[in-house]
Amino acid sequence: MKRSRFSEEQIIGILKEHEAGVSVVDLCRKHGVSDASIYNWKARFGGMDVSEARRLKALEDENTRLKRLLADAMLDNAALKDLGGKEMVTPAAKRKAVARLKEGFGMSERRACKAIGGCRMTVRYETSRPDDRELRARMKAIAQERRRFGYRRLLVMLRREGLVVNHKKLFRLYREEKLAVRRRGGRKRAIGTRAPMLVPLRPDERWSLDFVSDQLTDGRRLRILAVVDDCTRECLVLIVDTSLSGMRVARELDRLITERGRPRMIVSDNGSEFTSNAILAWADQNRVEWHYIAPGKPMQNGFIESFNGRLRDELLNETLFTSQAQARVAIALWRADYNTARTHSQIAWQTPAEFASTFNPRRSLALRYAKGSAPAPVASPAQQGKTHAGNELKTG
């Protein structure tokens, strides 16, 4: 892989200049790079400091080493697929598989045995068992006549005919001839209609994601990533930057999960950032169900759409941002006010932080101390078998 002539520290320094207001054209002229390089650096290192970049570099080196190990595993996987993908249990099947790998892929006997998980002694072993042709032929004839008979019934009938055989040996021959009786399938039942997506009843059951667009006074584009908890109506994070890629979204979600915990479901639209390979890999790795709304149906994600309307009406349409740093500070202050001071009509006119504290008594106590006093709680913790006054949730 071609090595960059800029270190991670230099790249982050260039991005800091861009955040300070230097245009991409000026940066390209100053450092002798193309605008594509600037945007690639933003997607990879946007919002990071030097320590995080070094950690990312270490992870990339580890990833390179794992790729080298993966190359051998992929060759073994391709060889196993050529074998048909069936599990090889018997020694005879393993001998045939090793011979095929040696002939078709040029593998050594040691490598082929390692690929199929076999032993070289098993491959080299030469059987001395008799072929039992007469017994096999009679067993197959009875099985064709009595198609629903298992090996135990066949053993009884063979013994009646005077053929003495051990039940273990008969079972081995029975499997080798593939005479196993298939079980009959059960009656098919109707699956039923799919249930609609319900309103979450606990925090972190479902998060909603969306982008909000704005611009600075100099015309530069500004994008805001908003994440909302659909149960408590809290704004979990507001990420501000000139561009936000799917890789950056995955990284910010990792930070949020570290602070708050993993959600059960995330809801978003079908934007390119949310359908990118980075997001698909992140959702699979973190085992989070990602639900995409139908195209052209924004009200299927009504919680985040309502929040976006409040954000645009109360802040974005009322404020002129001269720099990206000013926008981040103003939006962070608005988010804190939204969570701790602004009441919400759908949660009995409580603030999102107060409503969230009803699910966690410790969080409620910390909120009261943060305000400098300890008044009577808005909603007391639920007792065993009783109901909340504010959110109609039952515990126990």
Tab-separated table of C-alpha atoms in Angstrom, residues 56-392:
chain	number	residue	atom	x	y	z
A	56	LEU	CA	-6.482	4.246	14.779
A	57	LYS	CA	-3.076	3.670	13.169
A	58	ALA	CA	-2.341	0.840	15.600
A	59	LEU	CA	-5.697	-0.715	14.808
A	60	GLU	CA	-4.991	-0.471	11.078
A	61	ASP	CA	-1.639	-2.210	11.526
A	62	GLU	CA	-3.340	-4.956	13.484
A	63	ASN	CA	-5.955	-5.183	10.763
A	64	THR	CA	-3.230	-5.616	8.127
A	65	ARG	CA	-1.714	-8.481	10.087
A	66	LEU	CA	-5.106	-10.119	10.443
A	67	LYS	CA	-5.702	-9.770	6.699
A	68	ARG	CA	-2.549	-11.734	6.021
A	69	LEU	CA	-3.788	-14.475	8.301
A	70	LEU	CA	-7.168	-14.257	6.622
A	71	ALA	CA	-5.666	-14.931	3.193
A	72	ASP	CA	-4.701	-18.472	4.197
A	73	ALA	CA	-8.101	-18.994	5.784
A	74	MET	CA	-9.819	-17.841	2.595
A	75	LEU	CA	-7.838	-20.367	0.567
A	76	ASP	CA	-8.916	-23.091	2.961
A	77	ASN	CA	-12.490	-21.825	2.730
A	78	ALA	CA	-12.424	-21.940	-1.068
A	79	ALA	CA	-11.078	-25.467	-0.931
A	80	LEU	CA	-13.813	-26.551	1.479
A	81	LYS	CA	-16.481	-24.995	-0.741
A	82	ASP	CA	-15.148	-27.067	-3.626
A	83	LEU	CA	-15.803	-30.136	-1.519
A	84	GLY	CA	-19.515	-29.333	-1.439
A	85	GLY	CA	-19.765	-27.767	2.010
A	86	LYS	CA	-20.831	-31.040	3.645
A	87	GLU	CA	-19.483	-32.072	7.025
A	88	MET	CA	-17.004	-34.912	6.763
A	89	VAL	CA	-17.441	-37.332	9.650
A	90	THR	CA	-16.353	-40.749	8.497
A	91	PRO	CA	-12.661	-41.549	7.911
A	92	ALA	CA	-13.418	-42.642	4.343
A	93	ALA	CA	-14.958	-39.248	3.552
A	94	LYS	CA	-11.921	-37.493	5.011
A	95	ARG	CA	-9.559	-39.577	2.877
A	96	LYS	CA	-11.482	-38.652	-0.262
A	97	ALA	CA	-11.489	-34.979	0.697
A	98	VAL	CA	-7.723	-34.915	1.313
A	99	ALA	CA	-7.059	-36.616	-2.014
A	100	ARG	CA	-9.240	-34.058	-3.813
A	101	LEU	CA	-7.530	-31.077	-2.149
A	102	LYS	CA	-4.097	-32.428	-2.994
A	103	GLU	CA	-5.057	-32.940	-6.620
A	104	GLY	CA	-7.202	-29.846	-7.247
A	105	PHE	CA	-5.440	-27.181	-5.138
A	106	GLY	CA	-1.905	-28.515	-4.947
A	107	MET	CA	-1.996	-28.714	-1.156
A	108	SER	CA	0.315	-30.882	0.856
A	109	GLU	CA	-1.091	-33.677	2.950
A	110	ARG	CA	-0.393	-31.729	6.140
A	111	ARG	CA	-2.160	-28.564	4.846
A	112	ALA	CA	-5.154	-30.529	3.552
A	113	CYS	CA	-5.597	-32.348	6.859
A	114	LYS	CA	-5.447	-29.045	8.726
A	115	ALA	CA	-8.054	-27.516	6.404
A	116	ILE	CA	-10.629	-30.268	6.971
A	117	GLY	CA	-9.711	-30.789	10.624
A	118	GLY	CA	-8.516	-34.351	10.095
A	119	CYS	CA	-5.579	-36.413	11.298
A	120	ARG	CA	-2.770	-37.584	9.026
A	121	MET	CA	-2.828	-41.017	10.675
A	122	THR	CA	-6.492	-41.372	9.722
A	123	VAL	CA	-5.721	-40.457	6.108
A	124	ARG	CA	-2.856	-42.936	5.851
A	125	TYR	CA	-4.733	-45.763	7.512
A	126	GLU	CA	-5.652	-48.699	5.254
A	127	THR	CA	-8.778	-50.550	6.327
A	128	SER	CA	-8.839	-54.319	6.747
A	129	ARG	CA	-12.595	-54.726	7.208
A	130	PRO	CA	-14.546	-57.112	4.973
A	131	ASP	CA	-16.920	-55.510	2.497
A	132	ASP	CA	-19.976	-57.537	3.687
A	133	ARG	CA	-21.559	-57.490	0.224
A	134	GLU	CA	-24.175	-60.151	0.994
A	135	LEU	CA	-25.314	-58.428	4.190
A	136	ARG	CA	-25.456	-55.017	2.510
A	137	ALA	CA	-27.443	-56.350	-0.433
A	138	ARG	CA	-30.018	-58.085	1.764
A	139	MET	CA	-30.351	-55.058	4.043
A	140	LYS	CA	-30.947	-52.757	1.040
A	141	ALA	CA	-33.521	-55.167	-0.397
A	142	ILE	CA	-35.512	-55.245	2.866
A	143	ALA	CA	-35.230	-51.443	3.210
A	144	GLN	CA	-36.648	-50.934	-0.285
A	145	GLU	CA	-39.528	-53.248	0.523
A	146	ARG	CA	-40.124	-51.745	3.991
A	147	ARG	CA	-39.377	-48.106	3.403
A	148	ARG	CA	-40.459	-46.917	6.866
A	149	PHE	CA	-38.439	-49.488	8.788
A	150	GLY	CA	-35.441	-48.331	10.792
A	151	TYR	CA	-32.255	-50.250	11.458
A	152	ARG	CA	-33.678	-51.912	14.589
A	153	ARG	CA	-36.537	-53.523	12.640
A	154	LEU	CA	-34.111	-54.481	9.880
A	155	LEU	CA	-31.900	-56.167	12.479
A	156	VAL	CA	-34.840	-58.282	13.685
A	157	MET	CA	-35.779	-59.350	10.151
A	158	LEU	CA	-32.182	-60.210	9.236
A	159	ARG	CA	-31.834	-62.336	12.357
A	160	ARG	CA	-35.049	-64.144	11.455
A	161	GLU	CA	-33.444	-65.045	8.127
A	162	GLY	CA	-30.409	-66.473	9.919
A	163	LEU	CA	-27.966	-63.583	9.344
A	164	VAL	CA	-26.201	-63.005	12.670
A	165	VAL	CA	-24.865	-59.486	12.980
A	166	ASN	CA	-24.095	-57.094	15.822
A	167	HIS	CA	-26.442	-54.121	16.124
A	168	LYS	CA	-23.516	-51.657	16.125
A	169	LYS	CA	-22.133	-53.050	12.884
A	170	LEU	CA	-25.570	-53.038	11.275
A	171	PHE	CA	-26.066	-49.397	12.258
A	172	ARG	CA	-22.717	-48.488	10.690
A	173	LEU	CA	-23.633	-50.232	7.426
A	174	TYR	CA	-27.096	-48.689	7.596
A	175	ARG	CA	-25.562	-45.181	7.687
A	176	GLU	CA	-23.007	-45.941	4.997
A	177	GLU	CA	-25.777	-47.023	2.638
A	178	LYS	CA	-27.761	-43.859	3.539
A	179	LEU	CA	-30.929	-45.734	4.417
A	180	ALA	CA	-32.032	-43.449	7.255
A	181	VAL	CA	-35.796	-42.923	7.398
A	182	ARG	CA	-36.775	-39.288	6.966
A	183	ARG	CA	-39.167	-37.840	9.463
A	184	ARG	CA	-42.434	-36.500	8.112
A	185	GLY	CA	-42.872	-32.744	8.340
A	186	GLY	CA	-45.558	-31.186	10.469
A	187	ARG	CA	-48.601	-29.338	9.208
A	188	LYS	CA	-47.883	-25.806	7.941
A	189	ARG	CA	-49.513	-23.031	9.913
A	190	ALA	CA	-50.241	-19.429	8.989
A	191	ILE	CA	-47.620	-16.973	10.236
A	192	GLY	CA	-50.020	-14.054	10.582
A	193	THR	CA	-49.656	-10.361	9.903
A	194	ARG	CA	-46.677	-8.328	11.079
A	195	ALA	CA	-47.197	-6.124	14.109
A	196	PRO	CA	-46.527	-2.383	13.746
A	197	MET	CA	-43.530	-0.780	15.444
A	198	LEU	CA	-44.560	0.122	19.007
A	199	VAL	CA	-43.659	3.184	21.046
A	200	PRO	CA	-40.713	2.276	23.337
A	201	LEU	CA	-41.490	2.008	27.038
A	202	ARG	CA	-37.934	2.089	28.423
A	203	PRO	CA	-34.874	4.268	27.770
A	204	ASP	CA	-32.396	3.053	25.135
A	205	GLU	CA	-34.922	0.730	23.515
A	206	ARG	CA	-34.956	2.807	20.333
A	207	TRP	CA	-32.889	5.721	19.066
A	208	SER	CA	-33.726	7.922	16.089
A	209	LEU	CA	-31.087	9.449	13.795
A	210	ASP	CA	-31.303	12.172	11.174
A	211	PHE	CA	-29.313	15.006	9.601
A	212	VAL	CA	-30.145	18.718	9.706
A	213	SER	CA	-28.538	21.096	7.206
A	214	ASP	CA	-27.579	24.743	7.679
A	215	GLN	CA	-24.855	27.114	6.505
A	216	LEU	CA	-22.412	29.667	7.879
A	217	THR	CA	-22.459	33.364	7.012
A	218	ASP	CA	-19.755	32.803	4.379
A	219	GLY	CA	-21.918	30.211	2.604
A	220	ARG	CA	-20.091	27.101	3.791
A	221	ARG	CA	-22.274	24.067	4.270
A	222	LEU	CA	-23.013	22.880	7.818
A	223	ARG	CA	-24.449	19.492	8.735
A	224	ILE	CA	-25.761	18.391	12.129
A	225	LEU	CA	-26.229	14.758	13.173
A	226	ALA	CA	-29.020	14.462	15.754
A	227	VAL	CA	-29.656	11.394	17.923
A	228	VAL	CA	-32.823	11.219	20.063
A	229	ASP	CA	-34.059	8.628	22.566
A	230	ASP	CA	-37.665	7.940	21.506
A	231	CYS	CA	-38.776	7.058	25.040
A	232	THR	CA	-37.370	9.927	27.142
A	233	ARG	CA	-37.240	12.475	24.256
A	234	GLU	CA	-33.652	13.278	25.267
A	235	CYS	CA	-31.271	14.640	22.663
A	236	LEU	CA	-28.338	12.291	23.131
A	237	VAL	CA	-25.862	14.044	20.851
A	238	LEU	CA	-25.590	16.795	18.243
A	239	ILE	CA	-22.525	16.451	15.988
A	240	VAL	CA	-21.657	19.540	13.915
A	241	ASP	CA	-19.287	19.469	10.934
A	242	THR	CA	-19.097	20.540	7.316
A	243	SER	CA	-19.443	16.921	6.168
A	244	LEU	CA	-20.293	13.697	7.996
A	245	SER	CA	-19.587	10.320	6.425
A	246	GLY	CA	-20.886	6.913	7.404
A	247	MET	CA	-17.534	6.098	9.001
A	248	ARG	CA	-17.804	9.214	11.169
A	249	VAL	CA	-21.374	8.333	12.171
A	250	ALA	CA	-20.257	4.854	13.264
A	251	ARG	CA	-17.435	6.352	15.317
A	252	GLU	CA	-19.762	8.802	17.075
A	253	LEU	CA	-22.218	5.992	17.839
A	254	ASP	CA	-19.381	4.027	19.436
A	255	ARG	CA	-18.624	6.985	21.689
A	256	LEU	CA	-22.286	7.338	22.619
A	257	ILE	CA	-22.622	3.630	23.439
A	258	THR	CA	-19.548	3.850	25.670
A	259	GLU	CA	-21.191	6.652	27.665
A	260	ARG	CA	-24.821	5.478	27.708
A	261	GLY	CA	-25.089	1.846	26.665
A	262	ARG	CA	-26.214	-0.054	23.581
A	263	PRO	CA	-29.747	0.465	22.207
A	264	ARG	CA	-31.982	-2.331	20.976
A	265	MET	CA	-32.973	-0.547	17.758
A	266	ILE	CA	-31.940	2.473	15.708
A	267	VAL	CA	-34.353	4.128	13.255
A	268	SER	CA	-33.222	6.286	10.339
A	269	ASP	CA	-34.082	7.182	6.770
A	270	ASN	CA	-32.401	5.714	3.693
A	271	GLY	CA	-29.683	8.352	3.346
A	272	SER	CA	-26.351	7.359	1.842
A	273	GLU	CA	-24.566	7.808	5.180
A	274	PHE	CA	-26.930	5.396	6.951
A	275	THR	CA	-26.884	2.764	4.175
A	276	SER	CA	-23.098	2.772	3.735
A	277	ASN	CA	-20.941	-0.297	4.291
A	278	ALA	CA	-19.484	1.300	7.427
A	279	ILE	CA	-22.920	1.523	9.076
A	280	LEU	CA	-23.971	-1.954	7.945
A	281	ALA	CA	-20.764	-3.420	9.359
A	282	TRP	CA	-21.180	-1.436	12.587
A	283	ALA	CA	-24.755	-2.628	13.128
A	284	ASP	CA	-23.729	-6.241	12.498
A	285	GLN	CA	-20.706	-6.004	14.795
A	286	ASN	CA	-22.610	-4.360	17.659
A	287	ARG	CA	-25.737	-6.528	17.166
A	288	VAL	CA	-28.046	-3.521	16.934
A	289	GLU	CA	-31.245	-3.784	14.894
A	290	TRP	CA	-31.242	-0.980	12.314
A	291	HIS	CA	-34.695	-0.096	10.950
A	292	TYR	CA	-35.022	1.955	7.747
A	293	ILE	CA	-38.242	3.840	7.183
A	294	ALA	CA	-40.051	3.611	3.852
A	295	PRO	CA	-38.792	6.080	1.217
A	296	GLY	CA	-40.783	9.285	1.202
A	297	LYS	CA	-42.408	8.535	4.598
A	298	PRO	CA	-40.676	10.851	7.111
A	299	MET	CA	-43.479	10.503	9.653
A	300	GLN	CA	-42.458	6.901	10.210
A	301	ASN	CA	-39.589	8.536	12.086
A	302	GLY	CA	-41.762	11.189	13.709
A	303	PHE	CA	-39.771	11.614	16.940
A	304	ILE	CA	-36.643	12.875	15.198
A	305	GLU	CA	-38.650	14.920	12.702
A	306	SER	CA	-40.388	16.731	15.564
A	307	PHE	CA	-37.046	17.368	17.235
A	308	ASN	CA	-35.570	18.701	13.995
A	309	GLY	CA	-38.457	21.166	13.735
A	310	ARG	CA	-37.782	22.447	17.270
A	311	LEU	CA	-34.047	22.722	16.569
A	312	ARG	CA	-34.553	24.658	13.362
A	313	ASP	CA	-37.334	26.876	14.705
A	314	GLU	CA	-35.727	27.750	18.042
A	315	LEU	CA	-32.038	27.942	17.111
A	316	LEU	CA	-31.027	27.598	13.474
A	317	ASN	CA	-33.530	30.123	12.097
A	318	GLU	CA	-32.732	32.562	14.908
A	319	THR	CA	-28.908	32.476	14.860
A	320	LEU	CA	-26.246	33.404	12.321
A	321	PHE	CA	-23.114	31.278	12.630
A	322	THR	CA	-19.882	32.936	11.556
A	323	SER	CA	-17.633	29.915	12.208
A	324	GLN	CA	-17.876	26.241	12.851
A	325	ALA	CA	-16.545	26.645	16.397
A	326	GLN	CA	-19.292	29.159	17.238
A	327	ALA	CA	-21.930	26.830	15.816
A	328	ARG	CA	-20.688	23.937	17.956
A	329	VAL	CA	-20.757	25.995	21.148
A	330	ALA	CA	-24.213	27.443	20.461
A	331	ILE	CA	-25.709	24.066	19.529
A	332	ALA	CA	-24.169	22.395	22.593
A	333	LEU	CA	-25.700	25.051	24.868
A	334	TRP	CA	-29.083	24.641	23.167
A	335	ARG	CA	-28.908	20.861	23.620
A	336	ALA	CA	-28.204	21.236	27.348
A	337	ASP	CA	-31.124	23.646	27.675
A	338	TYR	CA	-33.398	21.303	25.689
A	339	ASN	CA	-32.639	18.335	27.968
A	340	THR	CA	-32.672	20.092	31.364
A	341	ALA	CA	-34.854	23.212	31.066
A	342	ARG	CA	-37.268	22.908	28.140
A	343	THR	CA	-40.480	21.070	29.077
A	344	HIS	CA	-42.144	18.595	26.730
A	345	SER	CA	-45.908	18.301	26.349
A	346	GLN	CA	-45.880	14.565	25.576
A	347	ILE	CA	-44.215	13.664	28.890
A	348	ALA	CA	-46.556	15.543	31.236
A	349	TRP	CA	-44.699	18.827	30.754
A	350	GLN	CA	-41.492	17.524	32.258
A	351	THR	CA	-38.041	18.090	30.852
A	352	PRO	CA	-36.475	15.075	29.130
A	353	ALA	CA	-33.875	14.808	31.910
A	354	GLU	CA	-36.555	14.830	34.635
A	355	PHE	CA	-38.609	12.220	32.794
A	356	ALA	CA	-35.530	10.044	32.293
A	357	SER	CA	-34.743	10.308	36.018
A	358	THR	CA	-38.025	8.528	36.838
A	359	PHE	CA	-36.508	5.357	35.402
A	360	ASN	CA	-33.334	5.664	37.514
A	361	PRO	CA	-33.514	7.020	41.115
A	362	ARG	CA	-29.762	7.654	41.227
A	363	ARG	CA	-29.988	9.783	38.137
A	364	SER	CA	-32.822	11.771	39.735
A	365	LEU	CA	-30.714	12.485	42.820
A	366	ALA	CA	-27.755	13.600	40.716
A	367	LEU	CA	-30.025	15.926	38.749
A	368	ARG	CA	-31.329	17.590	41.934
A	369	TYR	CA	-27.840	18.105	43.327
A	370	ALA	CA	-26.705	19.524	39.980
A	371	LYS	CA	-29.409	22.199	40.298
A	372	GLY	CA	-28.134	23.165	43.777
A	373	SER	CA	-31.178	22.020	45.727
A	374	ALA	CA	-33.124	18.909	46.504
A	375	PRO	CA	-36.862	19.602	46.106
A	376	ALA	CA	-39.534	16.951	46.113
A	377	PRO	CA	-39.128	14.643	43.112
A	378	VAL	CA	-41.359	15.202	40.086
A	379	ALA	CA	-42.117	11.483	39.887
A	380	SER	CA	-41.161	9.110	42.683
A	381	PRO	CA	-39.543	5.745	41.903
A	382	ALA	CA	-42.045	3.016	41.155
A	383	GLN	CA	-42.952	0.560	43.897
A	384	GLN	CA	-43.394	-3.154	43.386
A	385	GLY	CA	-46.613	-3.734	41.431
A	386	LYS	CA	-47.553	-0.017	41.300
A	387	THR	CA	-47.676	2.505	38.473
A	388	HIS	CA	-45.636	5.629	37.736
A	389	ALA	CA	-47.536	8.873	37.990
A	390	GLY	CA	-45.875	10.314	34.912
A	391	ASN	CA	-45.145	7.582	32.419
A	392	GLU	CA	-47.602	4.749	33.165
